[in-house]
Coordinates of C-alpha atoms (C1' of nucleotides) in Angstrom, one line a residue:
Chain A
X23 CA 133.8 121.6 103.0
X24 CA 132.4 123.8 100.1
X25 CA 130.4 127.0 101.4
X26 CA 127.2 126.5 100.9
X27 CA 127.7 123.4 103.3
X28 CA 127.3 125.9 106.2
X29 CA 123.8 126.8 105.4
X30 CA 122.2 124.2 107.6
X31 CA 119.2 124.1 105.4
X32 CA 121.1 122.6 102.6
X33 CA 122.9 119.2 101.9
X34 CA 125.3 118.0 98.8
X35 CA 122.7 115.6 96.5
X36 CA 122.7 113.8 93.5
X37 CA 120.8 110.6 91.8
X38 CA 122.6 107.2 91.3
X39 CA 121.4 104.8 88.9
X40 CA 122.4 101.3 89.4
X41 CA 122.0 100.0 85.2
X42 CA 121.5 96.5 85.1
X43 CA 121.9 94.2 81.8
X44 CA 122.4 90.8 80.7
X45 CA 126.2 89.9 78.9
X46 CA 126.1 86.4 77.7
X47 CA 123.2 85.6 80.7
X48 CA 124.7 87.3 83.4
X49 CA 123.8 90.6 85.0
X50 CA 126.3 93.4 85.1
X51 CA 126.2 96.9 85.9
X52 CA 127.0 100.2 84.0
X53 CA 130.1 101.9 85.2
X54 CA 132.1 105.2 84.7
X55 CA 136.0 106.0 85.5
X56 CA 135.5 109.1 87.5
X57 CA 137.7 111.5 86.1
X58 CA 137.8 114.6 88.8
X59 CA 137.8 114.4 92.5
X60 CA 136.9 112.6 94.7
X61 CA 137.8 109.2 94.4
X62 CA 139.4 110.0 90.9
X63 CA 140.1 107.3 88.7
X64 CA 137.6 104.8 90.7
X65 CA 134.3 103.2 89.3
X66 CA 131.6 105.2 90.1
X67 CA 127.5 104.8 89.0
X68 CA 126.5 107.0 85.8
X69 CA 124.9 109.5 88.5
X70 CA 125.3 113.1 89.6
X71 CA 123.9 116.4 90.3
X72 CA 120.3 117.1 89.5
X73 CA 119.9 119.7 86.8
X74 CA 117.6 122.3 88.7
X75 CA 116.2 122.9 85.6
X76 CA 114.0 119.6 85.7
X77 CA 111.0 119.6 87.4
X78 CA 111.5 116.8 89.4
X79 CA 113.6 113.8 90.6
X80 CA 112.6 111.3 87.9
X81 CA 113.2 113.6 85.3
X82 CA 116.3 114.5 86.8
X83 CA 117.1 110.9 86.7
X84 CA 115.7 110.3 83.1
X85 CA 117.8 112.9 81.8
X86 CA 121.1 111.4 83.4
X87 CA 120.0 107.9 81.8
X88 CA 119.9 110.0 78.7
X89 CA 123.3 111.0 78.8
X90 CA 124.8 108.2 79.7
X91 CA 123.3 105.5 77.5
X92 CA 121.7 107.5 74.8
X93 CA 118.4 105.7 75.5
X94 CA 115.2 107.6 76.3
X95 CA 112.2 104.6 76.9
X96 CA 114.6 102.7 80.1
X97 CA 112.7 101.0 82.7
X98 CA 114.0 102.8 85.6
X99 CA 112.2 102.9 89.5
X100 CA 113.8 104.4 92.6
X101 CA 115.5 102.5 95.2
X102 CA 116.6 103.9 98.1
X103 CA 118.2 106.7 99.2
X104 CA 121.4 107.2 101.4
X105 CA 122.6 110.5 103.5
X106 CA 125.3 110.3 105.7
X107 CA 128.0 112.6 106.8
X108 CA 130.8 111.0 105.7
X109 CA 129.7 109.7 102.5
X110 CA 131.2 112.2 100.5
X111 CA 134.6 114.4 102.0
X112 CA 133.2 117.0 100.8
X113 CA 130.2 117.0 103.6
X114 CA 127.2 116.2 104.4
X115 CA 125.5 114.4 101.4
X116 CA 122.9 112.5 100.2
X117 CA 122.0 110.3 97.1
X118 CA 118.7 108.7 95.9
X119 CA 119.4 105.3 94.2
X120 CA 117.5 104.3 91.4
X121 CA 117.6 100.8 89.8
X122 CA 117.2 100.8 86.0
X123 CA 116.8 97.4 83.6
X124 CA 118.0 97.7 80.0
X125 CA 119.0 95.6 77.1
X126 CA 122.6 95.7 76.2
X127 CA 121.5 95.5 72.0
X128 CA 119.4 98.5 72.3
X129 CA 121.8 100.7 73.8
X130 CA 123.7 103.3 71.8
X131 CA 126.3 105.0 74.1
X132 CA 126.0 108.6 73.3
X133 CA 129.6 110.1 72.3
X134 CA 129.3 112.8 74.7
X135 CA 130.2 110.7 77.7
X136 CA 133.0 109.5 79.5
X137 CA 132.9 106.1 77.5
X138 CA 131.5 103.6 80.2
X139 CA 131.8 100.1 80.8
X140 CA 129.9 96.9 81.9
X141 CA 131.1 95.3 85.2
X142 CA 130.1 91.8 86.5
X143 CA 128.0 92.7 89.5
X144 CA 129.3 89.8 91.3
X145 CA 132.6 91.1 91.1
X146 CA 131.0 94.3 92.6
X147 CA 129.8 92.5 94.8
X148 CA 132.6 90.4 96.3
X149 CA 134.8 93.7 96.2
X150 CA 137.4 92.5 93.5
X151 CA 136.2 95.5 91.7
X152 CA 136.1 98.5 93.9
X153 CA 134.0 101.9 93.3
X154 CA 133.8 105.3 94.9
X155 CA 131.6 106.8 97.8
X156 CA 129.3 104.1 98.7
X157 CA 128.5 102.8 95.2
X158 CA 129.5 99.3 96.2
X159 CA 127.0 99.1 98.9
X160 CA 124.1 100.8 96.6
X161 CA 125.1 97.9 94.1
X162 CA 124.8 95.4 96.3
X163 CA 121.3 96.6 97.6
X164 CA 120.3 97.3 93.9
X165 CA 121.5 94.0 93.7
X166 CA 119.1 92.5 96.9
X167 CA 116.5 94.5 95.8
X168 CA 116.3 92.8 92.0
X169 CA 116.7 89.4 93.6
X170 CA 113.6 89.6 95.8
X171 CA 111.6 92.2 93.1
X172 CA 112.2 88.8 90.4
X173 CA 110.6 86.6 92.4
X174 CA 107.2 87.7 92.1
X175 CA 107.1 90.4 89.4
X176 CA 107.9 90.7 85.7
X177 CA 110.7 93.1 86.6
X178 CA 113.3 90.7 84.6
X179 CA 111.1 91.3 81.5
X180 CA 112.9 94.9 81.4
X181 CA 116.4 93.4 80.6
X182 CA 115.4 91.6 77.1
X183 CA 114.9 92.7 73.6
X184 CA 111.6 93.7 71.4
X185 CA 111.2 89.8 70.8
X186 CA 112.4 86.7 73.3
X187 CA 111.5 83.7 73.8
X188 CA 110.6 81.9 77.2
X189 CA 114.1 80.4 77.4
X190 CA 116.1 83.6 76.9
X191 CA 113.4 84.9 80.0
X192 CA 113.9 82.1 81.8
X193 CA 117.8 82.4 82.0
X194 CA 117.5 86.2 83.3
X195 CA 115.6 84.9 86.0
X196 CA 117.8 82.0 86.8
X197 CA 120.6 84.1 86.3
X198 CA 119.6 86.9 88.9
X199 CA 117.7 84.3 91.4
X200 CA 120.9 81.9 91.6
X201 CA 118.6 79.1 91.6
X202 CA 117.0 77.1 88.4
X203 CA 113.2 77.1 87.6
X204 CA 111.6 74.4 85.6
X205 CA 110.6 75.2 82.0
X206 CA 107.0 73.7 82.6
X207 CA 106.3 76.1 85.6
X208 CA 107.8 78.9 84.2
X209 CA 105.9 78.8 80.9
X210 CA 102.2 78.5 82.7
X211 CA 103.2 80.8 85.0
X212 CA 104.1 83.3 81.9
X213 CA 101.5 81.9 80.2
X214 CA 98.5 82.6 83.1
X215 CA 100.3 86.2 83.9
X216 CA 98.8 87.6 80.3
X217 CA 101.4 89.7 80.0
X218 CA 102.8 88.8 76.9
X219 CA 101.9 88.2 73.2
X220 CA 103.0 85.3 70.9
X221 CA 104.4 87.6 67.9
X222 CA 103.6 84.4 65.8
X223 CA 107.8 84.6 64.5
X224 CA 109.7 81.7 66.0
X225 CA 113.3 81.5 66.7
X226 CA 114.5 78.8 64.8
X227 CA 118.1 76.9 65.5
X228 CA 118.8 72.7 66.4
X229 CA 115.7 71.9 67.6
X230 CA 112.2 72.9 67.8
X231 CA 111.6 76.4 66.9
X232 CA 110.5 78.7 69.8
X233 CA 107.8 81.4 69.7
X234 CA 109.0 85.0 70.1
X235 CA 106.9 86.8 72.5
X236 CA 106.8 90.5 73.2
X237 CA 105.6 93.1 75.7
X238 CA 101.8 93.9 75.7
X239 CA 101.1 97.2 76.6
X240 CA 100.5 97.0 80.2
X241 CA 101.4 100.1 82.3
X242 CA 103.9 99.4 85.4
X243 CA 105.0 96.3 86.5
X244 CA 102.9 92.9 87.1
X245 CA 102.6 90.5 90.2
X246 CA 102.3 87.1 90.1
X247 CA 100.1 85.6 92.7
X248 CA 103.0 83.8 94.2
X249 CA 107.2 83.9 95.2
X250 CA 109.0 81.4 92.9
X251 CA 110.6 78.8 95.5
X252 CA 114.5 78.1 95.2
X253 CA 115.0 74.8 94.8
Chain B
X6 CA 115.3 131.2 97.1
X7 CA 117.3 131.3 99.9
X8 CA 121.0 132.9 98.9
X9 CA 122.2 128.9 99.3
X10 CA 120.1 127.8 96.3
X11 CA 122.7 129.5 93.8
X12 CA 124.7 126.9 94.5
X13 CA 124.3 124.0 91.6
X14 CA 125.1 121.4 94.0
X15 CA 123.1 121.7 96.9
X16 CA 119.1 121.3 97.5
X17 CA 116.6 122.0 100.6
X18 CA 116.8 119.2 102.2
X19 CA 114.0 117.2 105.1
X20 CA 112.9 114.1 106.7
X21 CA 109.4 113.6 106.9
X22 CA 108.0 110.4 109.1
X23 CA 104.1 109.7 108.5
X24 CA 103.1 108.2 111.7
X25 CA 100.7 105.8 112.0
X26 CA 98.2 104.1 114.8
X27 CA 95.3 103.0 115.5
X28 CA 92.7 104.8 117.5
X29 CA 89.7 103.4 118.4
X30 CA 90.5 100.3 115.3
X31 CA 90.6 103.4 112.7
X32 CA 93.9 104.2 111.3
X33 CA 95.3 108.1 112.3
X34 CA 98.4 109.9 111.2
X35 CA 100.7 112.2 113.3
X36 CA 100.5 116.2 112.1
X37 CA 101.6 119.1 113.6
X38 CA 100.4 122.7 112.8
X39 CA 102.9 124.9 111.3
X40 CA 103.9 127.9 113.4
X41 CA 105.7 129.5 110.4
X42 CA 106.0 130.1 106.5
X43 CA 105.5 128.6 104.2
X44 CA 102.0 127.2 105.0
X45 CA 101.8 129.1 108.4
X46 CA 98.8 127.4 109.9
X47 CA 98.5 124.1 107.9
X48 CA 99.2 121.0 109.3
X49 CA 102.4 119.3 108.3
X50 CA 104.1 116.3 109.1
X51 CA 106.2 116.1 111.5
X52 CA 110.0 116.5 109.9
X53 CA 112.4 118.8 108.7
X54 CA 116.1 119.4 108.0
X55 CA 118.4 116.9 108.8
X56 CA 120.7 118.0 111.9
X57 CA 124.2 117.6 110.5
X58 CA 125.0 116.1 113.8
X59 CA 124.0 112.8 113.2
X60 CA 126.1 110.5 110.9
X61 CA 123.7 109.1 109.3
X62 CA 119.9 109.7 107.9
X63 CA 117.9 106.7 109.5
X64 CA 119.8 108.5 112.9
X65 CA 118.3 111.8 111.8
X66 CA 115.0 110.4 111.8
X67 CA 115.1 108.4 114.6
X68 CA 115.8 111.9 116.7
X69 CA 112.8 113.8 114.8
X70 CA 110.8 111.0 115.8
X71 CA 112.2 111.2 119.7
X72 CA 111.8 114.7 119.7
X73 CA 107.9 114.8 118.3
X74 CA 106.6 111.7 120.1
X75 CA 108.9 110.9 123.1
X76 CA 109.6 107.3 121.8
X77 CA 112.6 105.8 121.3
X78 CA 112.3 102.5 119.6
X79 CA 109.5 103.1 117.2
X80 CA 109.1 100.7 114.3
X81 CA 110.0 102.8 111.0
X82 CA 111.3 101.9 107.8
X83 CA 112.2 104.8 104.4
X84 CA 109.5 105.1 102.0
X85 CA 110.2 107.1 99.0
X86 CA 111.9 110.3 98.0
X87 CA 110.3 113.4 96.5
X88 CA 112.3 116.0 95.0
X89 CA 110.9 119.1 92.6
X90 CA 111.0 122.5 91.3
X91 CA 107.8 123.4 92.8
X92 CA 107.8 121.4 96.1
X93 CA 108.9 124.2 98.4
X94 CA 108.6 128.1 97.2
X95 CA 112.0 128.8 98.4
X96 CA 113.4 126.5 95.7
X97 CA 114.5 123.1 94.5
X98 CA 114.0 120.6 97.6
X99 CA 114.2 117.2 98.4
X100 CA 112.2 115.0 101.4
X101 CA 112.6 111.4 102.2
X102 CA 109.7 110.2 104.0
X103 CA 109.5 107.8 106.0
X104 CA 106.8 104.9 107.4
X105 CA 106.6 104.7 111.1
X106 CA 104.0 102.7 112.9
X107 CA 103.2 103.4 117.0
X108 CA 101.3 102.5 119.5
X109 CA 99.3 105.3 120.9
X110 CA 99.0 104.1 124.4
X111 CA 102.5 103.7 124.7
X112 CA 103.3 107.4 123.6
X113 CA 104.5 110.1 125.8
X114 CA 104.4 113.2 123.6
X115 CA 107.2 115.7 124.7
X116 CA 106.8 118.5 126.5
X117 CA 109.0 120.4 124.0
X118 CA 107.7 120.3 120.8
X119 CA 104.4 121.6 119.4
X120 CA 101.7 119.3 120.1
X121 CA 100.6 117.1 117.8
X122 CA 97.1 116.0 116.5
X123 CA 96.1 112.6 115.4
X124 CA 94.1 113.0 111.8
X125 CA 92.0 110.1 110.3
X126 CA 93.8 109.6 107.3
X127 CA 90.7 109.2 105.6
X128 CA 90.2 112.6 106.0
X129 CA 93.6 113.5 104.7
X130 CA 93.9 111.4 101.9
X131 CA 90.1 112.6 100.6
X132 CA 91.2 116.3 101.1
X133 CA 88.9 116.8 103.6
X134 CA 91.7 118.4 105.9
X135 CA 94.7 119.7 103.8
X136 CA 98.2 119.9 104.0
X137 CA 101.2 121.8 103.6
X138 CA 103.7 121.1 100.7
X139 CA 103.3 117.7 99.3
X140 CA 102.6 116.1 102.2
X141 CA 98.4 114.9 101.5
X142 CA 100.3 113.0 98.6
X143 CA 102.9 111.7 100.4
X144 CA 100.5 110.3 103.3
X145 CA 98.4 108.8 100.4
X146 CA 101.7 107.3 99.2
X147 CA 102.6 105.7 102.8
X148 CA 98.9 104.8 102.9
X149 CA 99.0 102.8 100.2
X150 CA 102.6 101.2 100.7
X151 CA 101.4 100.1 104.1
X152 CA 98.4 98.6 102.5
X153 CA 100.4 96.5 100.0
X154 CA 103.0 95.6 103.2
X155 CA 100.5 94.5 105.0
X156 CA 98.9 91.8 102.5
X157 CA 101.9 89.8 102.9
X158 CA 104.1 90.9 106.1
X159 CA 103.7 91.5 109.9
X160 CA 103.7 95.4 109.1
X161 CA 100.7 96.0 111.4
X162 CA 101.8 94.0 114.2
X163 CA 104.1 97.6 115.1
X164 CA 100.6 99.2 116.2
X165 CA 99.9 96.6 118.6
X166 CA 101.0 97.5 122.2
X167 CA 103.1 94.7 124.1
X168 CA 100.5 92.5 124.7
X169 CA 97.4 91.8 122.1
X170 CA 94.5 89.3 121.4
X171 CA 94.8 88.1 117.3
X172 CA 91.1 89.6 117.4
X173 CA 92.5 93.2 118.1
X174 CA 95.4 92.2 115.7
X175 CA 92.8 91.0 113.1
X176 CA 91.3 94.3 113.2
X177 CA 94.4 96.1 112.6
X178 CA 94.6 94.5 109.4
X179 CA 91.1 95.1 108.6
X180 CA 91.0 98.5 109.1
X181 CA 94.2 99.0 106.9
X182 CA 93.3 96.7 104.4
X183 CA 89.4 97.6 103.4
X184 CA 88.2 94.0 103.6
X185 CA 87.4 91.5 106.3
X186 CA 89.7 88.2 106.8
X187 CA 87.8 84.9 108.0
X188 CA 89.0 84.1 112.1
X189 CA 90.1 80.7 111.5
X190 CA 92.4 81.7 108.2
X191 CA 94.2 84.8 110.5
X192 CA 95.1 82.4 113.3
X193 CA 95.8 79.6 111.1
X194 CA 98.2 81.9 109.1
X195 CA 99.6 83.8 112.3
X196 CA 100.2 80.2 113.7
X197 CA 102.1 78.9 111.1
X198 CA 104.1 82.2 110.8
X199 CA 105.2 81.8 114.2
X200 CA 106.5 85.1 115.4
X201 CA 103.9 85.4 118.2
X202 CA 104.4 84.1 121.8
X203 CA 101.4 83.0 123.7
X204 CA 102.1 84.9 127.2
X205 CA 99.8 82.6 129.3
X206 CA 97.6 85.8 130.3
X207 CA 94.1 86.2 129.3
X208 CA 91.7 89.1 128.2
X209 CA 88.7 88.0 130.1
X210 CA 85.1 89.7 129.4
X211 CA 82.3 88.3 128.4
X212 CA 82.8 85.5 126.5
X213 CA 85.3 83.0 126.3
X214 CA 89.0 84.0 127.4
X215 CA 91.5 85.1 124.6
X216 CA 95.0 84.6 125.0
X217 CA 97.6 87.5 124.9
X218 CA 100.2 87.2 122.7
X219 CA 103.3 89.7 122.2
X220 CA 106.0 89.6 119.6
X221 CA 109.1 87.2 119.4
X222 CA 112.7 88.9 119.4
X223 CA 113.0 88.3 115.5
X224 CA 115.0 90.9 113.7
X225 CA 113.0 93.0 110.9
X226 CA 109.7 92.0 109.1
X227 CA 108.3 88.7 108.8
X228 CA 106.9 87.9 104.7
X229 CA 104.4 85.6 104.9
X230 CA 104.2 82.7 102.1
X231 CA 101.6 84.5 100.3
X232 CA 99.3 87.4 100.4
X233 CA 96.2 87.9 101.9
X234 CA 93.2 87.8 99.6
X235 CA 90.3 90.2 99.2
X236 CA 86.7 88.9 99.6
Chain C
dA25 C1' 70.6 78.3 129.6
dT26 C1' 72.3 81.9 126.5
dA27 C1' 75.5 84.9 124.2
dA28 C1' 79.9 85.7 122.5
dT29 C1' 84.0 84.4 121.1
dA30 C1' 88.1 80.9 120.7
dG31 C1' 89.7 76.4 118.9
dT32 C1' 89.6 72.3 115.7
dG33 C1' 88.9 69.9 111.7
dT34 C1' 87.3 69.2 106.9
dC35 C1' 86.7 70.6 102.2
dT36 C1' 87.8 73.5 98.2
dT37 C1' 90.6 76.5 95.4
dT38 C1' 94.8 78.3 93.5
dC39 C1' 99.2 77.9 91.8
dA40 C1' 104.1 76.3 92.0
dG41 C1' 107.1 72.0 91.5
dA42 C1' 108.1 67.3 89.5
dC43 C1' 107.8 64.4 85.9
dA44 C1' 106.2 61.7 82.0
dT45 C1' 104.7 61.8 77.3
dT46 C1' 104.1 63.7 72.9
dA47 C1' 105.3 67.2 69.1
dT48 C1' 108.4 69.6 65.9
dG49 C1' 112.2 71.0 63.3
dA50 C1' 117.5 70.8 62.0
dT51 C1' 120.9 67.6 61.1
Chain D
dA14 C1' 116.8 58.2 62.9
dT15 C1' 118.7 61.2 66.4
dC16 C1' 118.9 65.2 69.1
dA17 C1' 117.4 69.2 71.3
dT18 C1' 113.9 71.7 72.8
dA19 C1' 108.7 72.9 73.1
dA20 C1' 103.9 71.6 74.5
dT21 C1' 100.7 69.1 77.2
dG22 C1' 98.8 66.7 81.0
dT23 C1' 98.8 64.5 85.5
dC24 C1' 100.1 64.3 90.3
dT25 C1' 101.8 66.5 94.6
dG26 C1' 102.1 70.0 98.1
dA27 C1' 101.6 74.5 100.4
dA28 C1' 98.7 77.8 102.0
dA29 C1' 94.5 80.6 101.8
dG30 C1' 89.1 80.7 102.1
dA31 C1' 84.6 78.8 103.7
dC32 C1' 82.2 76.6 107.0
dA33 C1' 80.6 73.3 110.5
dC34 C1' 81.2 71.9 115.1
dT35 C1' 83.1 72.0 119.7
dA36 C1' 85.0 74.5 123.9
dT37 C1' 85.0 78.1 127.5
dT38 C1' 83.8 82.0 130.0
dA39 C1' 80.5 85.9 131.8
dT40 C1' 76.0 86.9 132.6

DNA sequence: ATAATAGTGTCTTTCAGACATTATGAT
DNA sequence: ATCATAATGTCTGAAAGACACTATTAT
């Protein structure tokens, strides 16, 4: 137990962000292969100590998205946050969990970094791929927490490029949701939420060309009046 | 800054519950005046450092919450976690507050601790009666969550005491809500959630008999189908 | 009988799901 | 022409709001 430990004011603390993107459809999360101890040479989340020098937590966390993915406008909102006294060996500690949504083709990793990596989060999940401290459990309610968030807000909007089409969206939500939605619905739905612009480019390929639609400038997050329904 | 705070790793650390209730249909929050710096003399909510005893932090603020309003199985669920530079004067701190939800009548205040007041949170949120640290925005923060909670789940069913008519349940959702909800649609809705269980007793007075319902053994919060709609 | 509130039933509105039909572009 | 996908429109269903009408108790 370091020293300051016995200062019973104080506790060990950091911020965790669980990184979410889509490979090929399906969500994974961003990884590091902790090099020091504890837990050395586990996966652990792209987190740590919070620079005092920051004003606050989000900045803290902003920073650490910063250094670990190179990108500075990520969609990032806090989760939930864990304290416990034997989460860490070293002592009592606590960590605030953040979830963050980014596309994989707008990243550039910054060289600075231990080079991290993109895990499935289902094999997070199911434990074939273990990580330090608690991380598998903050994944997995990361994990929850994106699930229910996707089924009645635009959350999964965060994970694609400057210009998509409905399909591409569409798969992000059937990929996190587990469950398909029909193309009909899901374009009025888009279509009545306002939330999006028709660029006027289309995506062409086999078939009929798709529109490409991007963000409008809308601050926060939106809420559809009601839960998509599995099945 | 406390000698501690040299330390990179370590931050001031609390718990802080906002406790709400109803008193006389108007919703109230728990304070307690603070009997030392900083803000000697302001109210505060009431929290503070996690004892190191517990194993875990939901346990640490299930024992502030014992300790400040002699209850043991009060409804409470994390909010949010503020951290910042200028939080606390002695340095870089952290709090995780926390939602709890009580039934006055059913409290038995402890002998032990410094008594507590019950403020409108009108009154706090509007500035009328300040706080210490960040805590006017932090009850504005719970304020608002449970407002958003209780559109779509049975949040305010935790201020009701064991036994309850849906008009006094109604008004719980009025008062938190800042809109009226038609009679029929509320019992319609509470019908179909079915959580409630008709006891067979009666609040007689002077009008027709209302039937007394208390809560089903259901774990957690119920989510209703869809949200409750203003005007 | 009257007042106050509870219970029932009908109608409307909103929005998601299902499904059929038409449109468009690449091959 | 065929295929794959987009767009449009119609029908159904769930659940909320509005409102009328009936039921039950105290006074």
């Amino acid at each position: 137990m370091v020293d300051a430990m016995k200062n019973i004011d104080v506790v060990l603390f950091s911020v965790d962000p669980v990184i979410f993107t889509l490979i090929n459809d399906r969500i994974h999360i961003l990884a590091v292969k902790r090099a020091s101890e504890p837990f050395s040479g586990h996966w652990g989340l792209p987190g740590g100590r919070v620079d005092k020098s920051c004003s606050n937590l989000d900045e803290a966390l902003g920073i650490k998205l910063l250094e670990k993915t190179g990108l500075q406008d990520v969609y990032f909102e806090q989760m939930q946050t864990y304290g416990a006294m034997d989460m860490d060996p070293r002592g009592w500690s606590v960590t605030t969990a953040y979830i963050a949504l980014v596309n994989k083709e707008s990243l550039q990793f910054s060289t600075a970094s231990a080079a991290p990596e993109w895990l499935p989060v289902d094999d997070v999940i199911s434990g074939k791929i273990s990580m330090a401290f608690w991380h598998q459990s903050i994944v997995n309610d990361a994990f929850v927490r994106l699930k229910n968030k996707s089924l009645y807000t635009d959350l999964p909007v965060n994970l694609m490029p400057e210009k998509f089409t409905y399909a591409k969206l569409r798969a992000a939500y059937e990929s996190i949701l587990g469950f398909s939605v029909t193309r009909q619905s899901f374009s009025k739905r888009m279509d009545d939420a306002n939330i999006l612009i028709d660029t006027g480019d289309k995506q062409f390929g086999s078939n009929r060309p798709a529109p490409l639609y991007k963000r409008k400038d809308y601050g926060g997050s939106y809420y559809f009046p009601r839960e998509l329904q599995p099945k």
